[in-house]
């Protein structure tokens, strides 16, 4: 079962993983009042569909005024968004997520999958975030750092350091990253996920890590014990 970005970010927040403030909306008026409630002077209007590649397909729009928030929402709701991941018929946009805009210093990649061959939950991290990770994996696989978690021992500090150094993090960011990774691990296991992806994981202008996108798949065979998520 897939979650929408805004739902994934609700889970992130519940597990202590830093995200921006945001609100989901299903009408231009609701989008406008969501932005007004959030405050600030830069918002991002994000189409909520079960597919990535939205940015390149016009499904992620920056807005500098409440009028622009409303106009971007009018342009999305009721349309079908066609991205690299949707096929030609696209997916209907029924909701948008209004989020505070971030000043981005770096875009990193972080994901957790179940490596069935190794029978391990496995982290993947790369400095090449914000792009098509499939291309990075195919053309420059050395840019992806992989760490497999021993189910008995759990995530180890040396594994966090391996990924953190690979990501080129500062000592302070490495501390944030360690906390984030153990919270992500807890989320992954407690919620029976089969995939969790943060692309991009950003470093913002204050030097802090923030999950700017969120993709979550829940293992279908475990849905019976995740009634809240269902
Ligand atoms: P997708 O992966 O479907 O294209 P993302 O959520 O990753 O959608 O957004 C695409 C890009 O838009 C990001 O890589 C980032 O550069 C930008 N972006 C997304 N959310 C924000 C935000 N809150 N503030 C600033 N830029 C954003
Ligand atoms: Mg993304």
mmCIF file of C-alpha atoms in Angstrom, residues 9-206:
data_model
loop_
_atom_site.group_PDB
_atom_site.id
_atom_site.type_symbol
_atom_site.label_atom_id
_atom_site.label_comp_id
_atom_site.label_asym_id
_atom_site.label_seq_id
_atom_site.Cartn_x
_atom_site.Cartn_y
_atom_site.Cartn_z
ATOM 1 C CA UNK A 9 5.430 13.307 6.213
ATOM 2 C CA UNK A 10 2.833 12.950 8.991
ATOM 3 C CA UNK A 11 4.503 9.652 9.873
ATOM 4 C CA UNK A 12 7.948 11.261 9.656
ATOM 5 C CA UNK A 13 6.826 13.941 12.104
ATOM 6 C CA UNK A 14 5.350 11.354 14.451
ATOM 7 C CA UNK A 15 8.721 9.550 14.520
ATOM 8 C CA UNK A 16 10.797 12.692 15.030
ATOM 9 C CA UNK A 17 12.118 13.039 11.482
ATOM 10 C CA UNK A 18 12.347 16.742 10.568
ATOM 11 C CA UNK A 19 9.925 17.980 7.898
ATOM 12 C CA UNK A 20 8.618 21.409 6.867
ATOM 13 C CA UNK A 21 5.219 22.611 8.026
ATOM 14 C CA UNK A 22 2.505 21.851 5.523
ATOM 15 C CA UNK A 23 -1.203 21.240 5.063
ATOM 16 C CA UNK A 24 -3.173 19.224 2.544
ATOM 17 C CA UNK A 25 -5.942 20.972 0.571
ATOM 18 C CA UNK A 26 -8.645 19.900 -1.884
ATOM 19 C CA UNK A 27 -9.787 23.291 -3.163
ATOM 20 C CA UNK A 28 -8.085 26.563 -4.193
ATOM 21 C CA UNK A 29 -9.733 28.353 -1.257
ATOM 22 C CA UNK A 30 -8.495 25.728 1.198
ATOM 23 C CA UNK A 31 -5.009 25.986 -0.344
ATOM 24 C CA UNK A 32 -5.012 29.750 0.133
ATOM 25 C CA UNK A 33 -6.114 29.551 3.753
ATOM 26 C CA UNK A 34 -3.587 26.752 4.414
ATOM 27 C CA UNK A 35 -0.789 29.002 3.142
ATOM 28 C CA UNK A 36 -2.091 31.929 5.187
ATOM 29 C CA UNK A 37 -2.177 29.741 8.302
ATOM 30 C CA UNK A 38 1.345 28.428 7.655
ATOM 31 C CA UNK A 39 2.637 31.998 7.338
ATOM 32 C CA UNK A 40 5.943 32.918 5.708
ATOM 33 C CA UNK A 41 6.430 34.313 2.212
ATOM 34 C CA UNK A 42 7.350 31.275 0.116
ATOM 35 C CA UNK A 43 5.202 28.200 -0.359
ATOM 36 C CA UNK A 44 5.339 25.100 -2.521
ATOM 37 C CA UNK A 45 2.193 23.620 -4.060
ATOM 38 C CA UNK A 46 2.665 19.881 -4.535
ATOM 39 C CA UNK A 47 0.316 17.546 -6.418
ATOM 40 C CA UNK A 48 -0.533 14.487 -4.318
ATOM 41 C CA UNK A 49 -0.354 11.491 -6.644
ATOM 42 C CA UNK A 50 1.197 8.078 -6.106
ATOM 43 C CA UNK A 51 4.163 8.749 -8.389
ATOM 44 C CA UNK A 52 7.499 10.522 -8.374
ATOM 45 C CA UNK A 53 8.886 12.794 -11.063
ATOM 46 C CA UNK A 54 6.279 15.440 -10.221
ATOM 47 C CA UNK A 55 8.733 18.329 -10.216
ATOM 48 C CA UNK A 56 9.740 17.841 -13.835
ATOM 49 C CA UNK A 57 6.093 17.342 -14.864
ATOM 50 C CA UNK A 58 4.690 20.582 -13.373
ATOM 51 C CA UNK A 59 3.367 18.953 -10.207
ATOM 52 C CA UNK A 60 5.563 21.020 -7.841
ATOM 53 C CA UNK A 61 5.189 24.803 -8.060
ATOM 54 C CA UNK A 62 6.802 27.584 -6.024
ATOM 55 C CA UNK A 63 4.461 30.392 -4.974
ATOM 56 C CA UNK A 64 5.497 33.775 -3.574
ATOM 57 C CA UNK A 65 2.027 35.172 -2.851
ATOM 58 C CA UNK A 66 -1.317 33.765 -1.696
ATOM 59 C CA UNK A 67 -2.661 34.522 -5.184
ATOM 60 C CA UNK A 68 0.093 32.376 -6.686
ATOM 61 C CA UNK A 69 -0.745 29.563 -4.242
ATOM 62 C CA UNK A 70 -4.358 29.702 -5.370
ATOM 63 C CA UNK A 71 -3.456 29.919 -9.074
ATOM 64 C CA UNK A 72 -1.053 26.949 -8.869
ATOM 65 C CA UNK A 73 -3.776 24.936 -7.104
ATOM 66 C CA UNK A 74 -6.353 25.843 -9.777
ATOM 67 C CA UNK A 75 -3.848 24.614 -12.373
ATOM 68 C CA UNK A 76 -3.457 21.239 -10.661
ATOM 69 C CA UNK A 77 -6.715 20.096 -9.050
ATOM 70 C CA UNK A 78 -8.902 18.058 -11.377
ATOM 71 C CA UNK A 79 -6.058 17.579 -13.872
ATOM 72 C CA UNK A 80 -4.158 14.394 -14.552
ATOM 73 C CA UNK A 81 -0.428 14.526 -13.889
ATOM 74 C CA UNK A 82 1.724 12.621 -16.348
ATOM 75 C CA UNK A 83 5.221 11.864 -15.038
ATOM 76 C CA UNK A 84 7.943 9.395 -15.967
ATOM 77 C CA UNK A 85 6.413 7.013 -13.402
ATOM 78 C CA UNK A 86 2.684 7.238 -14.278
ATOM 79 C CA UNK A 87 2.339 6.007 -17.860
ATOM 80 C CA UNK A 88 0.674 8.024 -20.628
ATOM 81 C CA UNK A 89 -2.737 8.278 -18.978
ATOM 82 C CA UNK A 90 -1.310 9.938 -15.853
ATOM 83 C CA UNK A 91 -2.895 10.096 -12.398
ATOM 84 C CA UNK A 92 -5.727 12.360 -11.179
ATOM 85 C CA UNK A 93 -4.781 15.211 -8.834
ATOM 86 C CA UNK A 94 -7.428 15.318 -6.094
ATOM 87 C CA UNK A 95 -5.360 17.018 -3.409
ATOM 88 C CA UNK A 96 -2.400 19.353 -3.162
ATOM 89 C CA UNK A 97 0.050 19.699 -0.294
ATOM 90 C CA UNK A 98 0.882 23.293 0.644
ATOM 91 C CA UNK A 99 4.290 23.401 2.260
ATOM 92 C CA UNK A 100 6.631 26.134 3.459
ATOM 93 C CA UNK A 101 9.368 26.751 0.894
ATOM 94 C CA UNK A 102 12.924 25.864 1.929
ATOM 95 C CA UNK A 103 16.222 27.457 0.919
ATOM 96 C CA UNK A 104 18.144 24.478 -0.374
ATOM 97 C CA UNK A 105 21.951 24.182 -0.008
ATOM 98 C CA UNK A 106 22.268 20.522 -0.959
ATOM 99 C CA UNK A 107 19.937 17.773 -2.217
ATOM 100 C CA UNK A 108 20.826 14.295 -0.941
ATOM 101 C CA UNK A 109 19.201 10.880 -1.342
ATOM 102 C CA UNK A 110 18.263 8.448 1.425
ATOM 103 C CA UNK A 111 16.150 5.330 1.274
ATOM 104 C CA UNK A 112 15.463 2.094 3.118
ATOM 105 C CA UNK A 113 14.372 -1.083 1.363
ATOM 106 C CA UNK A 114 14.054 -4.737 2.254
ATOM 107 C CA UNK A 115 16.888 -6.552 0.497
ATOM 108 C CA UNK A 116 15.190 -9.913 0.126
ATOM 109 C CA UNK A 117 18.315 -11.703 -1.130
ATOM 110 C CA UNK A 118 20.334 -10.579 1.899
ATOM 111 C CA UNK A 119 17.307 -10.842 4.230
ATOM 112 C CA UNK A 120 18.267 -7.449 5.620
ATOM 113 C CA UNK A 121 16.735 -4.009 5.890
ATOM 114 C CA UNK A 122 19.137 -1.918 3.836
ATOM 115 C CA UNK A 123 19.872 1.814 3.770
ATOM 116 C CA UNK A 124 20.963 3.529 0.570
ATOM 117 C CA UNK A 125 22.460 7.024 0.641
ATOM 118 C CA UNK A 126 23.863 9.258 -2.052
ATOM 119 C CA UNK A 127 25.009 12.828 -2.611
ATOM 120 C CA UNK A 128 23.240 12.661 -5.971
ATOM 121 C CA UNK A 129 19.795 13.494 -4.584
ATOM 122 C CA UNK A 130 16.919 15.247 -6.319
ATOM 123 C CA UNK A 131 17.605 13.441 -9.604
ATOM 124 C CA UNK A 132 16.639 10.106 -11.042
ATOM 125 C CA UNK A 133 18.368 7.733 -8.664
ATOM 126 C CA UNK A 134 17.836 4.898 -11.172
ATOM 127 C CA UNK A 135 20.220 6.717 -13.532
ATOM 128 C CA UNK A 136 22.797 7.172 -10.780
ATOM 129 C CA UNK A 137 22.541 3.467 -9.926
ATOM 130 C CA UNK A 138 23.016 2.478 -13.567
ATOM 131 C CA UNK A 139 25.771 4.921 -14.544
ATOM 132 C CA UNK A 140 27.704 5.778 -11.354
ATOM 133 C CA UNK A 141 26.831 3.122 -8.761
ATOM 134 C CA UNK A 142 29.921 4.112 -6.716
ATOM 135 C CA UNK A 143 27.975 7.257 -5.737
ATOM 136 C CA UNK A 144 25.512 5.162 -3.717
ATOM 137 C CA UNK A 145 26.479 3.980 -0.229
ATOM 138 C CA UNK A 146 24.697 0.883 1.001
ATOM 139 C CA UNK A 147 24.405 -0.368 4.564
ATOM 140 C CA UNK A 148 22.621 -3.591 5.603
ATOM 141 C CA UNK A 149 21.163 -3.780 9.109
ATOM 142 C CA UNK A 150 21.724 -6.890 11.162
ATOM 143 C CA UNK A 151 18.268 -7.616 12.644
ATOM 144 C CA UNK A 152 19.770 -8.685 15.986
ATOM 145 C CA UNK A 153 22.236 -5.841 16.405
ATOM 146 C CA UNK A 154 20.245 -3.021 14.781
ATOM 147 C CA UNK A 155 21.712 0.060 13.119
ATOM 148 C CA UNK A 156 25.298 0.597 14.338
ATOM 149 C CA UNK A 157 27.098 3.942 14.817
ATOM 150 C CA UNK A 158 29.848 2.936 12.332
ATOM 151 C CA UNK A 159 27.167 2.380 9.695
ATOM 152 C CA UNK A 160 25.751 5.861 10.296
ATOM 153 C CA UNK A 161 29.305 7.270 9.975
ATOM 154 C CA UNK A 162 29.897 5.379 6.719
ATOM 155 C CA UNK A 163 26.776 6.920 5.174
ATOM 156 C CA UNK A 164 27.324 10.329 6.769
ATOM 157 C CA UNK A 165 30.908 10.603 5.497
ATOM 158 C CA UNK A 166 29.718 9.390 2.097
ATOM 159 C CA UNK A 167 27.161 12.195 2.118
ATOM 160 C CA UNK A 168 29.856 14.738 3.041
ATOM 161 C CA UNK A 169 28.069 15.857 6.222
ATOM 162 C CA UNK A 170 29.582 18.195 8.814
ATOM 163 C CA UNK A 171 29.981 16.917 12.409
ATOM 164 C CA UNK A 172 26.786 18.698 13.478
ATOM 165 C CA UNK A 173 24.842 17.311 10.501
ATOM 166 C CA UNK A 174 26.239 13.859 11.277
ATOM 167 C CA UNK A 175 24.617 14.083 14.728
ATOM 168 C CA UNK A 176 21.266 15.029 13.167
ATOM 169 C CA UNK A 177 21.713 12.263 10.601
ATOM 170 C CA UNK A 178 22.369 9.602 13.265
ATOM 171 C CA UNK A 179 19.182 10.515 15.105
ATOM 172 C CA UNK A 180 17.271 10.606 11.828
ATOM 173 C CA UNK A 181 18.529 7.172 10.753
ATOM 174 C CA UNK A 182 17.600 5.494 14.024
ATOM 175 C CA UNK A 183 14.143 7.126 13.931
ATOM 176 C CA UNK A 184 13.707 5.996 10.315
ATOM 177 C CA UNK A 185 14.714 2.481 11.298
ATOM 178 C CA UNK A 186 12.126 2.482 14.077
ATOM 179 C CA UNK A 187 9.452 3.797 11.699
ATOM 180 C CA UNK A 188 10.345 1.217 9.058
ATOM 181 C CA UNK A 189 10.073 -1.711 11.459
ATOM 182 C CA UNK A 190 7.145 -0.559 13.627
ATOM 183 C CA UNK A 191 4.987 0.317 10.597
ATOM 184 C CA UNK A 192 5.949 -2.759 8.516
ATOM 185 C CA UNK A 193 7.272 -0.757 5.571
ATOM 186 C CA UNK A 194 8.697 -2.319 2.445
ATOM 187 C CA UNK A 195 10.108 0.964 1.111
ATOM 188 C CA UNK A 196 10.889 4.390 2.475
ATOM 189 C CA UNK A 197 12.491 7.036 0.291
ATOM 190 C CA UNK A 198 13.523 10.632 0.988
ATOM 191 C CA UNK A 199 14.538 12.318 -2.256
ATOM 192 C CA UNK A 200 15.611 14.961 -1.685
ATOM 193 C CA UNK A 201 16.908 14.926 1.852
ATOM 194 C CA UNK A 202 18.110 18.506 1.977
ATOM 195 C CA UNK A 203 20.633 20.591 3.829
ATOM 196 C CA UNK A 204 18.893 23.961 4.197
ATOM 197 C CA UNK A 205 20.424 27.428 4.446
ATOM 198 C CA UNK A 206 20.801 26.979 8.218
#
